[in-house]
Amino acid sequence: MNELSATPKSMKKVIHTGIRKLLLELGSATKVELSNTLDISFPTISKFLSQMERDGEIYLVGLDDSSGGRRAKRYSYNAEYMLGLSIFLERTETNYTIFDCSGEIKETGTVQSVLKDDDLTSLNGCIESIMAKYPKISSIAIGVPGSVDNGRIFYIPGYDSLQNFDLKKYYEDRFSIPVVVENDMNAAVLGYHFNMGMTEKHSLVYLYFGQNGPGAGIMINGDVVRGSTFFSGEISFIPQYNDKNFQEALNNDAIKIDAISRLVASFVSILNPHAIIFNKAEVEQQLLDEIINNSSIYVPAEHLPKLTWSDWKKDYLYGLQSLALEQIMKE
């Protein structure tokens, strides 16, 4: 029995994923380069590449200069062989992007909110129309303003139709492709981390006051924190005053800045993150300066992290995109 047929199905997926990622990372590679870098035998690499070339997943880009023997073939990955869809649901609108395997955006769009419905009719229609236009979509990442446990939405105030609903299973059964469902702030902090090109394992807190109430995305040493029951980041419940939690305090203009400053101080004292990020559409420079000054009342200023802002919508979509691409690579 040859090496390829003897390889378990899971091992084939690992090898296939490794080839995809390396070709996209390097731009192009020869069989020898792939074999050496991935530590996979030359015959196995050759069999995988032959099949991938027949499928149109890779293509020959040329021959290397000869060093005395046969000139080595150089291959590149066809980034449009599979596409991904990221889509996030907000109270007033639904945003989406379609992208190829290299992350290049093919289309970005905004449509009417699908959360206004009591069922998934509008969202189904939105996704189906996108997939009809882009039949190569091979994975979907969906962002929601609620807590998610492995694709099941279990806390999403105001949207009873999605409460305790397994959105991941629903769409995987419907479209027969991998689906990721993620909390909005977890996706945003992930997107910010990747978008900023952070290679070190930073600790970050991303704050959003939002259309559906406040939330936080928390990253510790490069890993998104979801918590033991996937409830991490639900900061609206944090008690701050005798009779007010953070959400109630945030709605009171008289104590809004102090409430945010207390929240910042709490994160500094517990996590000591490298940065706390705000949505630039919510926090202007003057307000950010006031938060910085007021936060130093509660914790020594030298321990305050970098307080900055970013484009929440772009970070959110980029985070979802990275999750969808991860699924595509494993497909």
XYZ file of C-alpha atoms in Angstrom:
331
model
C 0.000 0.000 0.000
C 1.492 3.353 -0.954
C 2.161 6.117 1.579
C -0.748 8.303 0.513
C -3.432 5.601 0.735
C -2.004 4.507 4.077
C -2.326 8.024 5.496
C -5.379 8.388 7.791
C -8.049 10.823 6.666
C -7.152 13.267 9.448
C -3.499 13.160 8.411
C -4.430 13.882 4.804
C -6.292 16.969 5.976
C -3.271 18.106 8.001
C -0.964 17.687 4.995
C -3.400 19.407 2.637
C -3.809 22.309 5.075
C -0.041 22.614 5.494
C 0.516 22.807 1.730
C -2.202 25.428 1.316
C -0.902 27.642 4.103
C 2.730 27.403 3.020
C 2.017 28.170 -0.645
C -0.056 31.198 0.364
C 2.634 32.338 2.785
C 5.564 31.889 0.384
C 3.787 32.875 -2.818
C 5.316 29.902 -4.622
C 7.358 26.806 -3.845
C 8.843 23.675 -5.390
C 8.117 20.132 -4.272
C 11.500 19.945 -2.546
C 10.876 23.190 -0.649
C 7.450 21.986 0.493
C 8.835 18.570 1.440
C 11.696 20.036 3.487
C 9.659 22.770 5.206
C 6.689 20.561 6.078
C 8.874 17.525 6.836
C 6.774 15.346 4.533
C 8.269 12.844 2.104
C 8.819 13.910 -1.492
C 6.551 11.167 -2.959
C 3.675 12.204 -0.664
C 4.070 15.876 -1.576
C 4.157 14.941 -5.267
C 0.885 12.980 -5.008
C -0.881 15.787 -3.182
C 0.325 18.427 -5.642
C -0.703 16.316 -8.634
C -4.243 16.032 -7.316
C -4.400 19.719 -6.332
C -3.191 20.719 -9.814
C -5.846 18.528 -11.466
C -8.493 20.159 -9.254
C -7.315 23.648 -10.188
C -6.318 24.417 -6.611
C -2.684 25.107 -7.544
C -0.990 26.005 -10.802
C 2.465 25.817 -12.306
C 4.201 29.202 -12.446
C 7.485 28.158 -14.060
C 10.679 26.156 -13.770
C 13.613 26.979 -11.531
C 17.097 27.380 -13.003
C 18.854 24.055 -13.403
C 21.742 23.151 -11.103
C 22.756 20.288 -13.355
C 19.708 18.053 -13.169
C 16.052 18.371 -14.111
C 14.618 21.859 -13.554
C 12.279 21.944 -10.571
C 8.662 22.926 -11.121
C 7.425 25.880 -9.060
C 3.810 26.051 -7.919
C 1.511 28.773 -6.595
C -1.838 28.526 -4.883
C -4.996 29.595 -6.718
C -6.342 32.060 -4.155
C -9.763 32.105 -5.834
C -10.181 28.336 -5.712
C -12.275 28.875 -2.558
C -13.917 32.024 -1.196
C -15.106 32.984 2.273
C -18.031 35.036 3.560
C -18.000 37.045 6.778
C -21.238 38.648 7.895
C -22.200 40.430 11.096
C -25.599 41.253 12.475
C -26.388 44.577 14.152
C -29.606 46.245 15.229
C -29.670 48.731 12.338
C -27.710 46.982 9.570
C -26.078 43.808 8.305
C -22.497 44.038 6.985
C -20.639 41.457 4.922
C -17.439 40.829 2.957
C -16.482 38.180 0.408
C -12.769 37.369 0.160
C -10.396 34.874 -1.414
C -7.877 32.577 0.270
C -5.211 35.279 0.326
C -7.572 37.615 2.179
C -8.177 39.877 -0.823
C -11.632 41.440 -0.582
C -13.884 40.683 -3.562
C -16.929 42.589 -2.337
C -18.104 44.497 0.721
C -21.683 45.422 1.369
C -24.292 46.642 3.823
C -27.943 45.652 3.750
C -30.951 46.218 5.967
C -30.760 44.607 9.399
C -31.930 40.997 9.459
C -32.306 41.091 13.247
C -35.610 42.939 12.927
C -37.342 39.715 11.881
C -38.689 37.147 14.309
C -37.159 34.390 12.199
C -34.188 33.823 9.873
C -36.027 34.504 6.614
C -34.160 37.733 5.813
C -30.743 36.342 6.803
C -31.369 33.204 4.738
C -32.273 35.313 1.731
C -29.210 37.543 2.195
C -26.766 34.623 2.404
C -28.420 32.698 -0.424
C -28.253 35.670 -2.782
C -24.565 36.188 -1.970
C -23.778 32.506 -2.481
C -25.659 32.467 -5.782
C -23.351 35.239 -6.990
C -20.232 33.607 -5.501
C -20.715 29.815 -5.720
C -17.108 29.197 -4.612
C -17.865 30.340 -1.055
C -16.544 27.500 1.090
C -16.973 28.819 4.633
C -19.060 31.391 6.495
C -18.260 33.330 9.673
C -21.237 35.016 11.349
C -20.873 37.635 14.087
C -23.681 38.230 16.569
C -24.248 40.677 19.458
C -24.538 37.916 22.035
C -22.772 35.131 23.898
C -21.972 32.027 21.863
C -21.072 28.486 22.942
C -19.650 26.553 19.964
C -22.177 27.991 17.547
C -25.154 28.084 19.915
C -26.330 31.579 20.875
C -27.376 31.466 24.515
C -27.526 35.125 25.574
C -28.746 37.744 23.095
C -31.114 40.235 24.774
C -33.889 41.549 22.588
C -33.823 38.773 19.994
C -35.939 35.907 21.300
C -35.862 33.995 18.017
C -32.085 33.506 18.357
C -32.046 32.730 22.072
C -30.646 29.211 22.686
C -30.404 28.667 18.937
C -27.604 26.657 17.291
C -26.924 28.959 14.345
C -23.784 27.056 13.345
C -25.582 23.709 12.946
C -28.530 25.383 11.212
C -26.375 26.847 8.423
C -24.003 23.908 8.135
C -27.044 21.688 7.546
C -28.469 24.217 5.103
C -25.337 24.903 3.013
C -23.065 21.889 3.739
C -20.002 24.081 4.369
C -18.178 24.964 7.610
C -19.765 27.799 9.610
C -18.301 29.737 12.529
C -20.521 31.808 14.825
C -18.702 34.284 17.071
C -19.475 36.994 19.584
C -19.003 40.455 18.083
C -16.339 41.659 20.523
C -14.315 38.453 20.420
C -14.154 38.850 16.647
C -13.251 42.543 16.943
C -10.310 42.046 19.313
C -9.080 39.180 17.121
C -9.360 41.374 14.041
C -7.546 44.274 15.706
C -4.706 41.962 16.742
C -4.251 40.627 13.196
C -4.934 43.925 11.455
C -2.216 45.654 13.465
C 0.226 42.917 12.480
C 0.938 42.017 16.097
C 3.368 39.105 16.176
C 3.937 39.188 19.929
C 1.417 37.699 22.353
C -0.248 40.894 23.518
C -2.996 41.301 26.076
C -5.779 43.568 24.818
C -9.226 44.773 25.843
C -11.583 46.076 23.148
C -14.528 48.114 24.475
C -17.721 48.814 22.553
C -20.771 50.616 23.909
C -22.854 49.589 20.944
C -26.354 49.362 19.565
C -27.133 46.309 21.667
C -25.472 47.379 24.914
C -21.817 47.441 25.999
C -19.426 44.557 25.473
C -15.724 43.774 25.658
C -13.386 41.547 23.697
C -10.545 40.278 25.871
C -7.272 38.817 24.664
C -4.597 37.511 27.026
C -1.160 36.677 25.637
C -2.547 36.452 22.111
C -5.513 34.207 22.946
C -9.138 35.346 22.970
C -10.730 34.748 26.375
C -14.219 33.278 26.113
C -14.555 32.053 29.683
C -15.672 28.786 31.285
C -19.283 29.329 30.180
C -18.483 31.580 27.176
C -19.849 34.621 29.039
C -16.609 36.618 29.156
C -16.913 40.257 28.059
C -20.520 40.831 29.176
C -19.477 44.005 30.979
C -22.981 45.451 31.249
C -23.396 43.432 34.466
C -20.316 44.808 36.250
C -21.521 46.529 39.457
C -20.095 50.026 39.787
C -22.220 52.124 42.115
C -24.554 51.292 44.975
C -27.533 50.662 42.729
C -26.088 50.703 39.191
C -24.256 48.285 36.952
C -22.036 49.476 34.101
C -24.795 49.613 31.498
C -27.030 51.706 33.757
C -24.129 54.029 34.619
C -23.194 54.379 30.946
C -26.682 55.671 30.182
C -26.319 58.422 32.794
C -24.451 61.368 31.235
C -23.536 62.733 34.654
C -21.391 59.705 35.528
C -20.602 58.266 32.074
C -16.908 59.247 31.998
C -16.397 58.120 35.585
C -18.112 54.813 34.840
C -15.814 54.149 31.860
C -12.788 55.196 33.919
C -13.730 52.784 36.692
C -14.078 50.023 34.103
C -10.641 50.859 32.680
C -9.156 50.804 36.183
C -10.734 47.405 36.828
C -9.207 45.909 33.689
C -5.823 47.457 34.516
C -5.883 46.069 38.057
C -6.956 42.571 37.014
C -5.337 42.034 33.599
C -2.752 44.823 33.208
C -3.224 44.748 29.384
C -0.939 46.310 26.786
C -3.803 48.351 25.311
C -7.480 49.184 25.720
C -9.180 49.960 22.421
C -12.322 52.012 21.908
C -14.551 52.325 18.850
C -13.501 55.556 17.133
C -17.135 56.215 16.183
C -18.000 56.395 19.901
C -14.998 58.076 21.530
C -13.507 61.358 20.312
C -10.056 62.588 21.343
C -11.415 64.931 24.008
C -13.409 62.132 25.605
C -10.431 59.779 25.396
C -8.234 62.355 27.163
C -10.836 62.737 29.904
C -11.001 58.962 30.371
C -7.199 58.763 30.612
C -7.046 61.553 33.198
C -9.950 60.205 35.217
C -8.658 56.623 35.164
C -5.441 57.756 36.840
C -7.532 58.701 39.874
C -8.196 55.015 40.470
C -4.885 53.410 39.428
C -1.347 54.870 39.206
C -0.895 56.507 35.818
C 2.323 54.580 35.090
C 0.310 51.349 34.975
C -2.289 52.599 32.519
C -2.002 50.815 29.163
C -2.144 52.495 25.816
C -5.686 53.850 25.455
C -6.507 54.171 21.781
C -9.279 53.819 19.236
C -9.843 51.858 16.063
C -12.411 51.241 13.338
C -14.655 48.707 15.077
C -16.562 47.687 11.956
C -13.366 46.930 10.018
C -11.798 45.081 12.954
C -14.987 43.063 13.422
C -15.159 41.986 9.785
C -11.422 41.269 9.699
C -11.732 39.061 12.768
C -14.587 37.124 11.194
C -12.572 36.879 7.986
C -9.643 35.302 9.839
C -12.003 32.736 11.405
C -13.530 31.881 8.028
C -10.093 31.580 6.399
C -9.008 29.187 9.127
C -11.949 26.951 8.197
C -11.173 27.245 4.480
C -7.613 26.064 5.027
C -8.930 22.929 6.757
C -11.654 22.271 4.189
